[in-house]
């Protein structure tokens, strides 16, 4: 195990141990599926207690950097990052940052427009029939007046997820997962009383038709109109809220 095992002397020993092992994983000294030493061995090498080592391992597991396996050949192993889990962790952190005000919805809308514009252009080039059909199903679902607001929000997320998937770019997909999964539910929660769902469905249909026709200019124009509509409704919702509070 290629780690320098200096004695830990600061208060946050578990954090230091976790960071040491994490650094070894990130720079390749520890390989995927490599077995870590036992808790006893780590405790002796770092000269700390087993509970401290256990806490460090919990930190690493929470970051999806290690996984545990039971049995005679079990132990803690370096994990191969699951893209879905990593993307969801990013989305959860983004949602929290929006909730506490570290990221404004206007910032999110700007980032979404810029990133999703790239996705829209790529989707017009690379989309498959299955991805078009997925987008089409969501537009049809969004026109159903019996759909609840929660179901409409879920359909909204699925539509944009299908658009991003159609771009065929793994890194954009990872980044946009946070934007779509965090921004769509939050913005829907704020504007659902003042938006017209049919307007949103119409804008989604414009995007769909543009991607289907391999027309990136029309697709990005429709996307820009959608973000502008969402921004306007957000401003209207905040104004109404202030009037009620007054």
C-alpha positions as YAML, in Angstrom:
chain: A
units: angstrom
residues:
- id: 1
  name: UNK
  ca: [0.00, 0.00, 0.00]
- id: 2
  name: UNK
  ca: [1.87, 3.09, -1.25]
- id: 3
  name: UNK
  ca: [1.06, 5.63, 1.46]
- id: 4
  name: UNK
  ca: [3.38, 7.52, 3.79]
- id: 5
  name: UNK
  ca: [2.29, 6.50, 7.28]
- id: 6
  name: UNK
  ca: [3.42, 9.39, 9.44]
- id: 7
  name: UNK
  ca: [1.96, 9.61, 12.91]
- id: 8
  name: UNK
  ca: [-1.18, 11.75, 13.00]
- id: 9
  name: UNK
  ca: [-0.86, 14.48, 15.60]
- id: 10
  name: UNK
  ca: [-3.70, 16.90, 14.91]
- id: 11
  name: UNK
  ca: [-7.18, 16.80, 16.42]
- id: 12
  name: UNK
  ca: [-8.97, 15.68, 13.25]
- id: 13
  name: UNK
  ca: [-7.12, 12.40, 12.90]
- id: 14
  name: UNK
  ca: [-9.92, 10.62, 11.03]
- id: 15
  name: UNK
  ca: [-10.07, 13.43, 8.49]
- id: 16
  name: UNK
  ca: [-6.29, 13.30, 7.96]
- id: 17
  name: UNK
  ca: [-6.32, 9.55, 7.47]
- id: 18
  name: UNK
  ca: [-9.19, 9.78, 5.00]
- id: 19
  name: UNK
  ca: [-7.41, 12.52, 3.06]
- id: 20
  name: UNK
  ca: [-4.17, 10.49, 2.95]
- id: 21
  name: UNK
  ca: [-5.95, 7.45, 1.54]
- id: 22
  name: UNK
  ca: [-8.02, 9.61, -0.82]
- id: 23
  name: UNK
  ca: [-4.84, 11.24, -2.18]
- id: 24
  name: UNK
  ca: [-3.33, 7.80, -2.78]
- id: 25
  name: UNK
  ca: [-6.45, 6.77, -4.72]
- id: 26
  name: UNK
  ca: [-6.64, 9.97, -6.76]
- id: 27
  name: UNK
  ca: [-3.00, 9.93, -7.85]
- id: 28
  name: UNK
  ca: [-3.03, 6.24, -8.69]
- id: 29
  name: UNK
  ca: [-0.90, 4.82, -5.88]
- id: 30
  name: UNK
  ca: [-3.95, 2.81, -4.87]
- id: 31
  name: UNK
  ca: [-5.70, 1.05, -7.75]
- id: 32
  name: UNK
  ca: [-9.37, 0.21, -8.26]
- id: 33
  name: UNK
  ca: [-10.29, -3.07, -6.51]
- id: 34
  name: UNK
  ca: [-7.10, -3.00, -4.43]
- id: 35
  name: UNK
  ca: [-7.69, -4.20, -0.87]
- id: 36
  name: UNK
  ca: [-6.87, -1.81, 1.97]
- id: 37
  name: UNK
  ca: [-5.10, -3.04, 5.10]
- id: 38
  name: UNK
  ca: [-7.36, -4.13, 7.96]
- id: 39
  name: UNK
  ca: [-8.56, -1.66, 10.58]
- id: 40
  name: UNK
  ca: [-5.98, -3.04, 13.03]
- id: 41
  name: UNK
  ca: [-3.16, -2.62, 10.51]
- id: 42
  name: UNK
  ca: [-4.24, 0.92, 9.65]
- id: 43
  name: UNK
  ca: [-4.53, 1.80, 13.33]
- id: 44
  name: UNK
  ca: [-0.98, 0.57, 13.96]
- id: 45
  name: UNK
  ca: [0.46, 2.30, 10.90]
- id: 46
  name: UNK
  ca: [-1.21, 5.64, 11.63]
- id: 47
  name: UNK
  ca: [-0.76, 5.16, 15.42]
- id: 48
  name: UNK
  ca: [-4.40, 5.89, 16.20]
- id: 49
  name: UNK
  ca: [-7.32, 3.93, 17.65]
- id: 50
  name: UNK
  ca: [-9.53, 1.60, 15.64]
- id: 51
  name: UNK
  ca: [-12.61, 3.87, 16.07]
- id: 52
  name: UNK
  ca: [-10.59, 6.70, 14.48]
- id: 53
  name: UNK
  ca: [-9.71, 4.45, 11.52]
- id: 54
  name: UNK
  ca: [-13.34, 3.34, 11.29]
- id: 55
  name: UNK
  ca: [-14.47, 6.97, 11.10]
- id: 56
  name: UNK
  ca: [-11.92, 7.65, 8.34]
- id: 57
  name: UNK
  ca: [-13.21, 4.66, 6.36]
- id: 58
  name: UNK
  ca: [-16.79, 5.91, 6.76]
- id: 59
  name: UNK
  ca: [-15.72, 9.22, 5.26]
- id: 60
  name: UNK
  ca: [-14.20, 7.45, 2.27]
- id: 61
  name: UNK
  ca: [-17.26, 5.24, 1.82]
- id: 62
  name: UNK
  ca: [-19.52, 8.32, 1.88]
- id: 63
  name: UNK
  ca: [-17.43, 9.72, -1.00]
- id: 64
  name: UNK
  ca: [-17.85, 6.40, -2.87]
- id: 65
  name: UNK
  ca: [-14.07, 5.93, -2.85]
- id: 66
  name: UNK
  ca: [-14.11, 2.57, -1.07]
- id: 67
  name: UNK
  ca: [-16.55, -0.31, -0.75]
- id: 68
  name: UNK
  ca: [-16.82, -3.08, 1.82]
- id: 69
  name: UNK
  ca: [-17.16, -6.80, 1.23]
- id: 70
  name: UNK
  ca: [-17.91, -9.44, 3.83]
- id: 71
  name: UNK
  ca: [-16.57, -12.97, 4.10]
- id: 72
  name: UNK
  ca: [-13.15, -14.64, 4.27]
- id: 73
  name: UNK
  ca: [-11.91, -12.65, 1.29]
- id: 74
  name: UNK
  ca: [-13.70, -9.49, 2.38]
- id: 75
  name: UNK
  ca: [-12.45, -6.14, 3.59]
- id: 76
  name: UNK
  ca: [-12.36, -2.60, 2.27]
- id: 77
  name: UNK
  ca: [-11.53, -2.14, -1.41]
- id: 78
  name: UNK
  ca: [-10.87, 0.87, -3.60]
- id: 79
  name: UNK
  ca: [-14.10, 1.52, -5.52]
- id: 80
  name: UNK
  ca: [-14.61, 2.37, -9.14]
- id: 81
  name: UNK
  ca: [-16.70, 5.58, -9.11]
- id: 82
  name: UNK
  ca: [-20.26, 5.04, -10.30]
- id: 83
  name: UNK
  ca: [-21.17, 7.96, -12.59]
- id: 84
  name: UNK
  ca: [-24.79, 7.95, -11.44]
- id: 85
  name: UNK
  ca: [-23.86, 8.13, -7.76]
- id: 86
  name: UNK
  ca: [-21.27, 10.85, -8.35]
- id: 87
  name: UNK
  ca: [-23.73, 12.88, -10.41]
- id: 88
  name: UNK
  ca: [-26.46, 12.52, -7.77]
- id: 89
  name: UNK
  ca: [-24.05, 13.63, -5.05]
- id: 90
  name: UNK
  ca: [-23.28, 16.73, -7.11]
- id: 91
  name: UNK
  ca: [-26.99, 17.37, -7.63]
- id: 92
  name: UNK
  ca: [-27.68, 17.02, -3.89]
- id: 93
  name: UNK
  ca: [-24.90, 19.46, -3.02]
- id: 94
  name: UNK
  ca: [-26.16, 21.93, -5.66]
- id: 95
  name: UNK
  ca: [-29.72, 21.71, -4.34]
- id: 96
  name: UNK
  ca: [-28.48, 22.46, -0.83]
- id: 97
  name: UNK
  ca: [-26.42, 25.43, -2.04]
- id: 98
  name: UNK
  ca: [-29.47, 26.84, -3.83]
- id: 99
  name: UNK
  ca: [-31.64, 26.27, -0.75]
- id: 100
  name: UNK
  ca: [-29.29, 28.19, 1.56]
- id: 101
  name: UNK
  ca: [-28.72, 30.97, -0.96]
- id: 102
  name: UNK
  ca: [-25.10, 30.26, -1.92]
- id: 103
  name: UNK
  ca: [-26.24, 29.87, -5.54]
- id: 104
  name: UNK
  ca: [-29.07, 32.05, -6.84]
- id: 105
  name: UNK
  ca: [-31.69, 30.73, -9.20]
- id: 106
  name: UNK
  ca: [-30.60, 33.41, -11.65]
- id: 107
  name: UNK
  ca: [-27.07, 31.99, -11.57]
- id: 108
  name: UNK
  ca: [-28.49, 28.52, -12.11]
- id: 109
  name: UNK
  ca: [-30.65, 29.70, -15.01]
- id: 110
  name: UNK
  ca: [-27.64, 31.34, -16.68]
- id: 111
  name: UNK
  ca: [-25.49, 28.23, -16.23]
- id: 112
  name: UNK
  ca: [-28.31, 26.04, -17.45]
- id: 113
  name: UNK
  ca: [-28.84, 28.12, -20.60]
- id: 114
  name: UNK
  ca: [-25.14, 28.10, -21.48]
- id: 115
  name: UNK
  ca: [-24.57, 24.40, -20.81]
- id: 116
  name: UNK
  ca: [-27.87, 23.15, -22.21]
- id: 117
  name: UNK
  ca: [-27.37, 25.23, -25.34]
- id: 118
  name: UNK
  ca: [-24.26, 23.15, -26.04]
- id: 119
  name: UNK
  ca: [-26.27, 19.99, -25.32]
- id: 120
  name: UNK
  ca: [-29.01, 21.14, -27.67]
- id: 121
  name: UNK
  ca: [-26.55, 21.69, -30.51]
- id: 122
  name: UNK
  ca: [-24.94, 18.29, -29.98]
- id: 123
  name: UNK
  ca: [-28.33, 16.58, -29.62]
- id: 124
  name: UNK
  ca: [-29.32, 17.90, -33.04]
- id: 125
  name: UNK
  ca: [-26.32, 16.01, -34.43]
- id: 126
  name: UNK
  ca: [-26.32, 12.82, -32.39]
- id: 127
  name: UNK
  ca: [-29.92, 12.14, -31.23]
- id: 128
  name: UNK
  ca: [-31.35, 8.67, -31.69]
- id: 129
  name: UNK
  ca: [-34.93, 7.67, -32.46]
- id: 130
  name: UNK
  ca: [-35.26, 6.29, -28.92]
- id: 131
  name: UNK
  ca: [-34.19, 9.59, -27.38]
- id: 132
  name: UNK
  ca: [-36.60, 11.53, -29.58]
- id: 133
  name: UNK
  ca: [-39.37, 9.18, -28.54]
- id: 134
  name: UNK
  ca: [-38.51, 9.68, -24.86]
- id: 135
  name: UNK
  ca: [-38.77, 13.46, -25.30]
- id: 136
  name: UNK
  ca: [-42.01, 13.10, -27.27]
- id: 137
  name: UNK
  ca: [-43.61, 10.98, -24.53]
- id: 138
  name: UNK
  ca: [-42.87, 13.65, -21.95]
- id: 139
  name: UNK
  ca: [-44.35, 16.45, -24.08]
- id: 140
  name: UNK
  ca: [-47.54, 14.41, -24.52]
- id: 141
  name: UNK
  ca: [-47.66, 13.69, -20.81]
- id: 142
  name: UNK
  ca: [-47.23, 17.38, -19.96]
- id: 143
  name: UNK
  ca: [-50.37, 18.23, -21.95]
- id: 144
  name: UNK
  ca: [-52.51, 16.01, -19.71]
- id: 145
  name: UNK
  ca: [-54.63, 18.34, -17.50]
- id: 146
  name: UNK
  ca: [-55.02, 15.57, -14.93]
- id: 147
  name: UNK
  ca: [-51.27, 15.55, -14.26]
- id: 148
  name: UNK
  ca: [-50.38, 16.75, -10.76]
- id: 149
  name: UNK
  ca: [-47.78, 19.47, -10.29]
- id: 150
  name: UNK
  ca: [-45.39, 16.88, -8.83]
- id: 151
  name: UNK
  ca: [-45.87, 14.63, -11.86]
- id: 152
  name: UNK
  ca: [-45.40, 17.59, -14.21]
- id: 153
  name: UNK
  ca: [-42.13, 18.46, -12.48]
- id: 154
  name: UNK
  ca: [-40.92, 14.86, -12.79]
- id: 155
  name: UNK
  ca: [-41.80, 14.89, -16.49]
- id: 156
  name: UNK
  ca: [-39.99, 18.20, -16.91]
- id: 157
  name: UNK
  ca: [-36.84, 16.65, -15.42]
- id: 158
  name: UNK
  ca: [-37.12, 13.57, -17.65]
- id: 159
  name: UNK
  ca: [-37.53, 15.70, -20.79]
- id: 160
  name: UNK
  ca: [-34.37, 17.67, -20.14]
- id: 161
  name: UNK
  ca: [-32.49, 14.57, -19.06]
- id: 162
  name: UNK
  ca: [-33.38, 12.96, -22.41]
- id: 163
  name: UNK
  ca: [-32.19, 16.09, -24.23]
- id: 164
  name: UNK
  ca: [-28.88, 16.00, -22.38]
- id: 165
  name: UNK
  ca: [-28.49, 12.27, -23.01]
- id: 166
  name: UNK
  ca: [-29.05, 12.89, -26.72]
- id: 167
  name: UNK
  ca: [-25.97, 15.13, -26.75]
- id: 168
  name: UNK
  ca: [-23.85, 12.02, -26.26]
- id: 169
  name: UNK
  ca: [-21.21, 13.72, -24.09]
- id: 170
  name: UNK
  ca: [-20.45, 12.02, -20.76]
- id: 171
  name: UNK
  ca: [-18.92, 15.06, -19.05]
- id: 172
  name: UNK
  ca: [-21.74, 17.37, -20.09]
- id: 173
  name: UNK
  ca: [-24.18, 14.73, -18.91]
- id: 174
  name: UNK
  ca: [-22.49, 14.63, -15.51]
- id: 175
  name: UNK
  ca: [-22.50, 18.42, -15.12]
- id: 176
  name: UNK
  ca: [-26.03, 18.85, -16.42]
- id: 177
  name: UNK
  ca: [-27.32, 16.19, -14.03]
- id: 178
  name: UNK
  ca: [-26.73, 18.66, -11.20]
- id: 179
  name: UNK
  ca: [-28.38, 21.52, -13.09]
- id: 180
  name: UNK
  ca: [-31.43, 19.55, -14.21]
- id: 181
  name: UNK
  ca: [-31.96, 17.56, -11.02]
- id: 182
  name: UNK
  ca: [-31.42, 20.60, -8.77]
- id: 183
  name: UNK
  ca: [-32.87, 23.51, -10.75]
- id: 184
  name: UNK
  ca: [-36.01, 21.95, -12.23]
- id: 185
  name: UNK
  ca: [-37.61, 20.85, -8.92]
- id: 186
  name: UNK
  ca: [-36.68, 24.09, -7.14]
- id: 187
  name: UNK
  ca: [-37.89, 26.38, -9.92]
- id: 188
  name: UNK
  ca: [-41.07, 24.32, -10.37]
- id: 189
  name: UNK
  ca: [-41.77, 24.57, -6.66]
- id: 190
  name: UNK
  ca: [-41.52, 28.39, -6.83]
- id: 191
  name: UNK
  ca: [-43.34, 29.12, -10.10]
- id: 192
  name: UNK
  ca: [-45.99, 26.39, -10.30]
- id: 193
  name: UNK
  ca: [-48.78, 28.82, -9.28]
- id: 194
  name: UNK
  ca: [-47.92, 31.41, -11.94]
- id: 195
  name: UNK
  ca: [-46.76, 29.35, -14.92]
- id: 196
  name: UNK
  ca: [-48.89, 28.01, -17.74]
- id: 197
  name: UNK
  ca: [-48.04, 24.35, -18.18]
- id: 198
  name: UNK
  ca: [-49.17, 24.37, -21.81]
- id: 199
  name: UNK
  ca: [-46.69, 27.15, -22.56]
- id: 200
  name: UNK
  ca: [-43.91, 25.02, -21.11]
- id: 201
  name: UNK
  ca: [-45.11, 22.00, -23.12]
- id: 202
  name: UNK
  ca: [-45.20, 24.11, -26.29]
- id: 203
  name: UNK
  ca: [-41.62, 25.26, -25.71]
- id: 204
  name: UNK
  ca: [-40.53, 21.69, -25.06]
- id: 205
  name: UNK
  ca: [-42.20, 20.66, -28.31]
- id: 206
  name: UNK
  ca: [-40.30, 23.38, -30.20]
- id: 207
  name: UNK
  ca: [-37.05, 22.00, -28.80]
- id: 208
  name: UNK
  ca: [-38.08, 18.47, -29.74]
- id: 209
  name: UNK
  ca: [-38.98, 19.41, -33.32]
- id: 210
  name: UNK
  ca: [-35.71, 21.32, -33.75]
- id: 211
  name: UNK
  ca: [-33.63, 18.40, -32.49]
- id: 212
  name: UNK
  ca: [-35.61, 16.01, -34.66]
- id: 213
  name: UNK
  ca: [-35.02, 18.26, -37.70]
- id: 214
  name: UNK
  ca: [-31.32, 18.54, -36.81]
- id: 215
  name: UNK
  ca: [-31.74, 22.33, -36.54]
- id: 216
  name: UNK
  ca: [-29.50, 23.52, -33.67]
- id: 217
  name: UNK
  ca: [-30.34, 27.21, -34.19]
- id: 218
  name: UNK
  ca: [-34.07, 26.61, -33.76]
- id: 219
  name: UNK
  ca: [-33.42, 24.36, -30.76]
- id: 220
  name: UNK
  ca: [-31.24, 26.86, -28.93]
- id: 221
  name: UNK
  ca: [-33.72, 29.66, -29.69]
- id: 222
  name: UNK
  ca: [-36.55, 27.64, -28.15]
- id: 223
  name: UNK
  ca: [-34.38, 26.79, -25.15]
- id: 224
  name: UNK
  ca: [-33.55, 30.48, -24.67]
- id: 225
  name: UNK
  ca: [-37.28, 31.31, -24.76]
- id: 226
  name: UNK
  ca: [-37.95, 28.59, -22.17]
- id: 227
  name: UNK
  ca: [-35.31, 29.92, -19.77]
- id: 228
  name: UNK
  ca: [-36.58, 33.48, -20.27]
- id: 229
  name: UNK
  ca: [-40.15, 32.34, -19.53]
- id: 230
  name: UNK
  ca: [-39.00, 30.56, -16.37]
- id: 231
  name: UNK
  ca: [-37.07, 33.64, -15.23]
- id: 232
  name: UNK
  ca: [-40.10, 35.89, -15.77]
- id: 233
  name: UNK
  ca: [-42.37, 33.54, -13.85]
- id: 234
  name: UNK
  ca: [-39.81, 33.37, -11.04]
- id: 235
  name: UNK
  ca: [-39.83, 37.18, -10.80]
- id: 236
  name: UNK
  ca: [-43.64, 37.20, -10.80]
- id: 237
  name: UNK
  ca: [-43.78, 34.57, -8.06]
- id: 238
  name: UNK
  ca: [-41.38, 36.52, -5.86]
- id: 239
  name: UNK
  ca: [-43.39, 39.72, -6.42]
- id: 240
  name: UNK
  ca: [-46.61, 38.01, -5.36]
- id: 241
  name: UNK
  ca: [-44.90, 36.56, -2.32]
- id: 242
  name: UNK
  ca: [-43.66, 40.02, -1.31]
- id: 243
  name: UNK
  ca: [-47.15, 41.49, -1.78]
- id: 244
  name: UNK
  ca: [-48.67, 38.79, 0.44]
- id: 245
  name: UNK
  ca: [-46.01, 39.38, 3.07]
- id: 246
  name: UNK
  ca: [-46.72, 43.15, 2.91]
...
